[in-house]
Short mmCIF file of C-alpha atoms in Angstrom, two decimals:
data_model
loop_
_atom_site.label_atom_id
_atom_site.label_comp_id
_atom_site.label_asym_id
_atom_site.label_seq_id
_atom_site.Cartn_x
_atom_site.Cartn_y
_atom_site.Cartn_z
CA UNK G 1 0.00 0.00 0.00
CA UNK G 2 1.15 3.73 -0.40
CA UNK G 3 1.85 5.76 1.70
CA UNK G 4 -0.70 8.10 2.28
CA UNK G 5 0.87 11.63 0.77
CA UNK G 6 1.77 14.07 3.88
CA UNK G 7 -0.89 17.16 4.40
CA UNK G 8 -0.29 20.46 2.97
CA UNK G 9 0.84 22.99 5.50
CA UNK G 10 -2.16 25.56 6.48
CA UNK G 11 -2.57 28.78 4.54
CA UNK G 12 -2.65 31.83 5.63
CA UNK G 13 -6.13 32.98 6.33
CA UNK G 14 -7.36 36.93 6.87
CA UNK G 15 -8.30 38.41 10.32
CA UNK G 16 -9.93 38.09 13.22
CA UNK G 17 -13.06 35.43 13.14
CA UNK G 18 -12.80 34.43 9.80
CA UNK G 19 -9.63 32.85 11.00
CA UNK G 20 -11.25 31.05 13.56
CA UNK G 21 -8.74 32.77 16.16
CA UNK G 22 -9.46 33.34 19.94
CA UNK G 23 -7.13 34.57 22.71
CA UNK G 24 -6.92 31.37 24.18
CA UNK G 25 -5.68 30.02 20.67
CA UNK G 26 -3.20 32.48 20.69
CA UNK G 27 -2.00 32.49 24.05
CA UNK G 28 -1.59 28.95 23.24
CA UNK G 29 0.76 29.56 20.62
CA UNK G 30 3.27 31.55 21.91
CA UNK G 31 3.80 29.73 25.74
CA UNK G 32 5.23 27.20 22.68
CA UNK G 33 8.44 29.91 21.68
CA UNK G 34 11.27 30.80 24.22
CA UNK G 35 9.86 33.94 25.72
CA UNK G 36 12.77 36.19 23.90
CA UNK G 37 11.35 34.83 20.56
CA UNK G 38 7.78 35.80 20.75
CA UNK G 39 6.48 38.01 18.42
CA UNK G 40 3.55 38.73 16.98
CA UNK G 41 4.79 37.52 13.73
CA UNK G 42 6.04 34.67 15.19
CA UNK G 43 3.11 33.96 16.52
CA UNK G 44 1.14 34.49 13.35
CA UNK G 45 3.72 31.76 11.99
CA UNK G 46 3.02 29.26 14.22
CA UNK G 47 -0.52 29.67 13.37
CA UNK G 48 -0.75 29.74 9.45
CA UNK G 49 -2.64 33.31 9.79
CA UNK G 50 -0.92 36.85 9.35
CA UNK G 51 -0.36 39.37 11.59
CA UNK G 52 -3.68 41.06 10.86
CA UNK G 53 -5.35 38.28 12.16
CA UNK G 54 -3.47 38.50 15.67
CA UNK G 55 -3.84 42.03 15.89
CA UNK G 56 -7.56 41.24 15.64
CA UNK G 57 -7.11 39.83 19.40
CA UNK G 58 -4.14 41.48 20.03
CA UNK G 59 -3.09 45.24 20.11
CA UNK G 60 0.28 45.20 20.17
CA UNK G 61 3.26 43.06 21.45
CA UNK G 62 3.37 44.02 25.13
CA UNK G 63 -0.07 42.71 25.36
CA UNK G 64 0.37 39.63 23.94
CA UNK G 65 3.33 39.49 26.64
CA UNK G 66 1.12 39.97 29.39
CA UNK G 67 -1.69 37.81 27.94
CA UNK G 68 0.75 35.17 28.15
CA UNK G 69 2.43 35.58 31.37
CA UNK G 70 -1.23 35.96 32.43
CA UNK G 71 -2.18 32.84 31.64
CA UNK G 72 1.01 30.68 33.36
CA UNK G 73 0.82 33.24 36.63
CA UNK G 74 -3.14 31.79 36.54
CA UNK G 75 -2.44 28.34 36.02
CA UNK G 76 0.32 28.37 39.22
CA UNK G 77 -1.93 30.21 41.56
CA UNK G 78 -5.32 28.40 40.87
CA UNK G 79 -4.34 25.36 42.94
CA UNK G 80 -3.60 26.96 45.50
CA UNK G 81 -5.63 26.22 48.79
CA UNK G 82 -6.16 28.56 51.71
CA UNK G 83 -6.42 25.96 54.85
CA UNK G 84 -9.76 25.75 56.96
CA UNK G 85 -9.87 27.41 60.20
CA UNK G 86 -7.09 30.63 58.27
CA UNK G 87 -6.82 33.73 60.06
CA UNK G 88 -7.22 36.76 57.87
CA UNK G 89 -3.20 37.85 58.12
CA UNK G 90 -2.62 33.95 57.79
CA UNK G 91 -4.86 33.90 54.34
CA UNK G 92 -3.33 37.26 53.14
CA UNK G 93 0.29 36.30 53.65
CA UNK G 94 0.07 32.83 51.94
CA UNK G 95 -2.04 34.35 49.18
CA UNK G 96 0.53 36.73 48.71
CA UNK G 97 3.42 34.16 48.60
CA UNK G 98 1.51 32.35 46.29
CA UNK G 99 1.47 35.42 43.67
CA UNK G 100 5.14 35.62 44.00
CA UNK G 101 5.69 32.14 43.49
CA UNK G 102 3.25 32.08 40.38
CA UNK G 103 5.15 35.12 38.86
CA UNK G 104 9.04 33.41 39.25
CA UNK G 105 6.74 30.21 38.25
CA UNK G 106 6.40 32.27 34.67
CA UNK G 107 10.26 32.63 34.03
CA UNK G 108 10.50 34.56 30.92
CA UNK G 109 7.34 36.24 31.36
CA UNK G 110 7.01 36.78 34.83
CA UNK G 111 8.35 40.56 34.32
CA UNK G 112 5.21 41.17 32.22
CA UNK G 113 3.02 40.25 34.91
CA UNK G 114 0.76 42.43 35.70
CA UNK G 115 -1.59 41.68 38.78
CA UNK G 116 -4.43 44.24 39.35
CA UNK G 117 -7.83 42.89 41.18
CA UNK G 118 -9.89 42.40 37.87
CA UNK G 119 -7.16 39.79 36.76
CA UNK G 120 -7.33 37.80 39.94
CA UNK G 121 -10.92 38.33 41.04
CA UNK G 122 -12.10 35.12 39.53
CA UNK G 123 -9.87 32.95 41.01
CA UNK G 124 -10.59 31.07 44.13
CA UNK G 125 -7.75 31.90 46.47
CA UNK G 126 -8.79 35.50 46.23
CA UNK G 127 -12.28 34.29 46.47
CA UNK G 128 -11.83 32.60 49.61
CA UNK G 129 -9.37 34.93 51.50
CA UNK G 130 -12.59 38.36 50.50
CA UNK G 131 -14.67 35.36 52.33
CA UNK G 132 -12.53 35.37 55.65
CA UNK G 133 -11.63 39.26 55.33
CA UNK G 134 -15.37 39.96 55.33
CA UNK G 135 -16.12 37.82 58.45
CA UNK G 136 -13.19 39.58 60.42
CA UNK G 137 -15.25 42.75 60.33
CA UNK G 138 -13.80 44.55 56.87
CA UNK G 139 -15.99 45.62 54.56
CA UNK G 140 -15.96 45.02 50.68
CA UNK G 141 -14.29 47.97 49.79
CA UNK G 142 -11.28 48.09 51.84
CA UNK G 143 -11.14 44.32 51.74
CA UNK G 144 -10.86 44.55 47.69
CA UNK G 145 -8.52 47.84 47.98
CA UNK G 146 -6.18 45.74 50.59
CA UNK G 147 -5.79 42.22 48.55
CA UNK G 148 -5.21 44.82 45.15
CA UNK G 149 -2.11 46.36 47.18
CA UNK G 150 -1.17 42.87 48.63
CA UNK G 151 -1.14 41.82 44.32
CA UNK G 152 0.76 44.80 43.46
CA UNK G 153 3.20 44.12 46.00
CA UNK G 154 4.22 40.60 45.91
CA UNK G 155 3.92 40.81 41.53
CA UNK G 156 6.65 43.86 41.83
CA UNK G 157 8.58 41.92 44.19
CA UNK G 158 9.01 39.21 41.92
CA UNK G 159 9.77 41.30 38.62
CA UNK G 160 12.38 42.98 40.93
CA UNK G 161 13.70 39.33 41.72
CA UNK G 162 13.25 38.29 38.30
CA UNK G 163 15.78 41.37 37.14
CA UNK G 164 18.05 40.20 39.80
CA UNK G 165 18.42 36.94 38.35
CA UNK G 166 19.28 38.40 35.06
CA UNK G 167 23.25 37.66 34.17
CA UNK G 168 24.26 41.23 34.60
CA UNK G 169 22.51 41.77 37.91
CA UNK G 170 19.30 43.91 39.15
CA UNK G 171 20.04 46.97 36.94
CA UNK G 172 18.84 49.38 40.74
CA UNK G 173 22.92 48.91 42.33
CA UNK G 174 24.71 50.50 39.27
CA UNK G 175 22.24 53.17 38.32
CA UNK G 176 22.48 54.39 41.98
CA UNK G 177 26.12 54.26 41.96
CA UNK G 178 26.04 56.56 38.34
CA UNK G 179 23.58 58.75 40.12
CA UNK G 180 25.85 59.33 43.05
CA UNK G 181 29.27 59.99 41.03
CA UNK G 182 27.34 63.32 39.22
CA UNK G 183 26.49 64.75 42.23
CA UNK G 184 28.67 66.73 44.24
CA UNK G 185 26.67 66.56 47.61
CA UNK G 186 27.39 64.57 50.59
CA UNK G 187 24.71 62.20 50.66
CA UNK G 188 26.94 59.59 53.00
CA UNK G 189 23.74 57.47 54.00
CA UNK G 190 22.81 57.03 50.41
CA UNK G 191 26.51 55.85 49.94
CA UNK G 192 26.22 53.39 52.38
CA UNK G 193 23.73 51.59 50.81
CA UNK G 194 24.61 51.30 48.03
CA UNK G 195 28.11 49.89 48.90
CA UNK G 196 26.16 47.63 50.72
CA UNK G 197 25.01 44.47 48.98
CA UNK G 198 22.47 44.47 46.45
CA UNK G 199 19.16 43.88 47.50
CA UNK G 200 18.10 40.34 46.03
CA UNK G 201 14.39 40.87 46.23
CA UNK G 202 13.66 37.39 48.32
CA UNK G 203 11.04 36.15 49.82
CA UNK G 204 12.52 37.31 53.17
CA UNK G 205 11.83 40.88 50.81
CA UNK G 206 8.30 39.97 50.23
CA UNK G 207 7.72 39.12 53.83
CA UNK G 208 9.06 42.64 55.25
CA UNK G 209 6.38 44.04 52.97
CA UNK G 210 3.52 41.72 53.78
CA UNK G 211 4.59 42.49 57.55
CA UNK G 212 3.76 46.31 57.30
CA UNK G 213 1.11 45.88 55.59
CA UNK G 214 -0.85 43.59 57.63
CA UNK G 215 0.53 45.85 60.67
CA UNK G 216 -1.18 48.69 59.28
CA UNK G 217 -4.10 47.43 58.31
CA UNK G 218 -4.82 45.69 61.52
CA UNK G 219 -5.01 48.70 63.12
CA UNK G 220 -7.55 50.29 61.30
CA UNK G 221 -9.98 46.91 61.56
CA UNK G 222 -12.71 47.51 64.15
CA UNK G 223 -12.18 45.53 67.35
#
C-alpha cells in the first residue's frame, strides 16, 4: 500500500473570526516559543494566519506578553488552597506568597506580569481569602482595595527578583552608583547603601512588605 501523501501545510487565512482565532488560541501559541522569541509575527507563523489576524485579538506586542504571562501566573496560583480554620493575616500572607511564586513560576514572562484585582478576582484563592476578610469585620471595599495592594506588591517583588536573576545583575545597584558619582553633595547614607550588597528581592523581601502591611491594616480593623 502507499503511503498516504503528507498534508499540505495551512494557509494563511485573513483576520480576526474568519480565522477562527481566539485569545486562548493564541495564548496557546506563543507559551510554545522561548519567551525572547515571541512576536507577533512569530506567533502568526506558528498559526498559518498573518499578523492582521493576531492584531484582531491582540493590540500590540506588550499585550500579547502579558496575555501570556497571564495565563502561566493563573495556572500556578489556581491550585492553591487557603487551609480551613485561616486567620485573615494567615490567608493574606500565603495568598501573597503564592502570587510571588506564580510570577518566578512564569520565568520569561514573569516581568510582564501584571496583577491588578480584575485579573485575579475570579480565582478562588482570592475568592476565599474576601470570604474570611469579610467575616473579620472589613468591609468590601477596603477588603478589595487591601488584597489589590497585597497583588501589586508581591507581583513587583518578583519582577524585581526576576531582574536580579538576570546575568548582569538587578540593573537598581549600578544606576544608583552613576547617580551618586554626578552629584557633588554629601549624601553619606545614600553611599552606604549602596556599597552595601544588592538587595536580592527574596522572599525574606516579600515578607518585610507583607509584615507592614498587615501591621497597618490591623489597626484600622474595628475591634
Amino acid at each position: 500500500m502507499a503511503a498516504p501523501e503528507p498534508k499540505p501545510l495551512p494557509a494563511r487565512r485573513g483576520r480576526g473570526n474568519r480565522a477562527g482565532l481566539t485569545a486562548a488560541r493564541i495564548v496557546a501559541a506563543a507559551r510554545t516559543l522561548e519567551p525572547e522569541k515571541v512576536t507577533v509575527k512569530a506567533v502568526a507563523d506558528r498559526l498559518g494566519v498573518d499578523r492582521a489576524a493576531v492584531h484582531h485579538h491582540v493590540s500590540d506586542l506588550n499585550t500579547l506578553r502579558e496575555l501570556v504571562a497571564l495565563d502561566a501566573f493563573a495556572a500556578r496560583l489556581a491550585p492553591v488552597v487557603i487551609p480551613p480554620g485561616a486567620d485573615w493575616p494567615d490567608a493574606c500572607r500565603l495568598l501573597a506568597v503564592s502570587m510571588y511564586d506564580a510570577v518566578l513560576a512564569s520565568e520569561g514572562f514573569g516581568v510582564y506580569v501584571r496583577l491588578t484585582s480584575t485579573d485575579v478576582a475570579l480565582l478562588e484563592p482570592v475568592e476565599h481569602t474576601l470570604r474570611i476578610m469579610l467575616a473579620a469585620g472589613f468591609d468590601q471595599v477596603a477588603a478589595a482595595r487591601f488584597l489589590a495592594t497585597l497583588a501589586t506588591l508581591a507581583g513587583a517583588t518578583a519582577r524585581e527578583r526576576l531582574l536580579a536573576r538576570r546575568p548582569s545583575g538587578h540593573p537598581q545597584p549600578a544606576e544608583l552608583h552613576r547617580a551618586l558619582e554626578d552629584r557633588d553633595a554629601e549624601l553619606p547614607l545614600l553611599r552606604r547603601i549602596a556599597d552595601a550588597p544588592p538587595l536580592t528581592f527574596d522572599e525574606a523581601q516579600l515578607h518585610a512588605g507583607v509584615d507592614l502591611l498587615l501591621d497597618g491594616t490591623s489597626r484600622r480593623l474595628p475591634q
